PDB file of C-alpha atoms in Angstrom:
ATOM      1  CA  MET U 148     123.645 102.981  79.648  1.00 60.00           C
ATOM      2  CA  ASP U 149     125.263 100.337  81.816  1.00 88.00           C
ATOM      3  CA  GLU U 150     124.123 100.031  85.397  1.00 92.00           C
ATOM      4  CA  ARG U 151     124.479  97.901  88.490  1.00 95.00           C
ATOM      5  CA  ARG U 152     121.256  96.063  89.201  1.00 95.00           C
ATOM      6  CA  ILE U 153     120.445  95.648  92.901  1.00 96.00           C
ATOM      7  CA  VAL U 154     117.453  93.603  94.086  1.00 96.00           C
ATOM      8  CA  ILE U 155     116.279  94.070  97.673  1.00 96.00           C
ATOM      9  CA  VAL U 156     114.473  90.994  98.997  1.00 96.00           C
ATOM     10  CA  ALA U 157     111.450  91.909 101.100  1.00 95.00           C
ATOM     11  CA  TYR U 158     109.332  89.552 103.189  1.00 94.00           C
ATOM     12  CA  GLU U 159     106.340  89.663 105.516  1.00 95.00           C
ATOM     13  CA  ALA U 160     106.954  91.493 108.797  1.00 97.00           C
ATOM     14  CA  ALA U 161     110.287  92.891 107.579  1.00 96.00           C
ATOM     15  CA  GLU U 162     111.458  96.070 109.264  1.00 96.00           C
ATOM     16  CA  LEU U 163     110.847  99.032 106.974  1.00 95.00           C
ATOM     17  CA  LEU U 164     114.164 100.536 108.084  1.00 95.00           C
ATOM     18  CA  ASP U 165     116.047  97.506 106.743  1.00 95.00           C
ATOM     19  CA  ILE U 166     114.593  98.086 103.273  1.00 96.00           C
ATOM     20  CA  ALA U 167     114.625 101.893 103.274  1.00 95.00           C
ATOM     21  CA  CYS U 168     118.250 102.240 104.444  1.00 96.00           C
ATOM     22  CA  VAL U 169     119.553 100.248 101.506  1.00 96.00           C
ATOM     23  CA  THR U 170     117.330 101.811  98.848  1.00 96.00           C
ATOM     24  CA  THR U 171     117.914 105.363 100.101  1.00 96.00           C
ATOM     25  CA  SER U 172     121.688 104.936 100.387  1.00 95.00           C
ATOM     26  CA  LEU U 173     121.977 103.683  96.813  1.00 95.00           C
ATOM     27  CA  ALA U 174     119.663 106.416  95.499  1.00 95.00           C
ATOM     28  CA  MET U 175     121.826 109.034  97.227  1.00 95.00           C
ATOM     29  CA  ALA U 176     124.970 107.478  95.753  1.00 94.00           C
ATOM     30  CA  ASN U 177     123.421 107.913  92.305  1.00 94.00           C
ATOM     31  CA  GLN U 178     122.543 111.547  93.026  1.00 94.00           C
ATOM     32  CA  ILE U 179     125.738 112.825  94.605  1.00 93.00           C
ATOM     33  CA  GLY U 180     128.342 110.398  93.337  1.00 86.00           C
ATOM     34  CA  ASP U 181     130.177 110.485  90.048  1.00 80.00           C
ATOM     35  CA  LEU U 182     129.351 106.893  89.211  1.00 81.00           C
ATOM     36  CA  ALA U 183     130.360 105.369  85.899  1.00 87.00           C
ATOM     37  CA  LEU U 184     127.832 102.602  86.615  1.00 93.00           C
ATOM     38  CA  PRO U 185     124.762 103.860  88.507  1.00 95.00           C
ATOM     39  CA  TYR U 186     122.658 101.616  90.711  1.00 96.00           C
ATOM     40  CA  ARG U 187     119.202 100.461  89.605  1.00 96.00           C
ATOM     41  CA  VAL U 188     117.357  99.323  92.707  1.00 96.00           C
ATOM     42  CA  SER U 189     114.170  97.258  92.869  1.00 96.00           C
ATOM     43  CA  VAL U 190     112.255  95.432  95.594  1.00 96.00           C
ATOM     44  CA  ALA U 191     111.301  91.776  95.154  1.00 97.00           C
ATOM     45  CA  GLY U 192     108.828  89.883  97.271  1.00 96.00           C
ATOM     46  CA  PRO U 193     107.301  86.414  97.344  1.00 95.00           C
ATOM     47  CA  GLY U 194     105.113  86.065  94.261  1.00 96.00           C
ATOM     48  CA  GLY U 195     105.503  89.772  93.538  1.00 96.00           C
ATOM     49  CA  ASN U 196     102.802  90.419  96.137  1.00 96.00           C
ATOM     50  CA  PRO U 197     102.677  93.426  98.480  1.00 96.00           C
ATOM     51  CA  ILE U 198     104.692  93.095 101.692  1.00 95.00           C
ATOM     52  CA  THR U 199     103.302  94.198 105.043  1.00 97.00           C
ATOM     53  CA  CYS U 200     106.154  95.436 107.219  1.00 97.00           C
ATOM     54  CA  GLY U 201     106.338  94.881 110.956  1.00 96.00           C
ATOM     55  CA  SER U 202     105.057  98.439 111.473  1.00 96.00           C
ATOM     56  CA  GLY U 203     101.917  97.684 109.431  1.00 97.00           C
ATOM     57  CA  LEU U 204     102.981  99.716 106.388  1.00 97.00           C
ATOM     58  CA  THR U 205     102.467  97.871 103.106  1.00 97.00           C
ATOM     59  CA  LEU U 206     105.073  98.042 100.309  1.00 96.00           C
ATOM     60  CA  LYS U 207     104.468  97.092  96.708  1.00 96.00           C
ATOM     61  CA  SER U 208     106.918  94.576  95.253  1.00 96.00           C
ATOM     62  CA  GLN U 209     108.386  95.634  91.936  1.00 96.00           C
ATOM     63  CA  GLN U 210     109.108  92.064  90.891  1.00 96.00           C
ATOM     64  CA  PRO U 211     108.558  88.506  92.121  1.00 97.00           C
ATOM     65  CA  LEU U 212     111.255  86.457  93.774  1.00 90.00           C
ATOM     66  CA  LYS U 213     112.469  83.806  91.371  1.00 77.00           C
TER      67      LYS U 213
END
């Protein structure tokens, strides 16, 4: 199946809301929309390492930044 690949760039001390708003909006578009090309969303961080957000919550990167 064809898809639209979206990579969210995360970095140390990023605001969780800035990451979650984008990923959640695209996931909802896939669920409720009639999309011919769904979104495939992933989070990339420096070296593929975990990212600690400004709130202290740690997110796992799904791929390294290239």
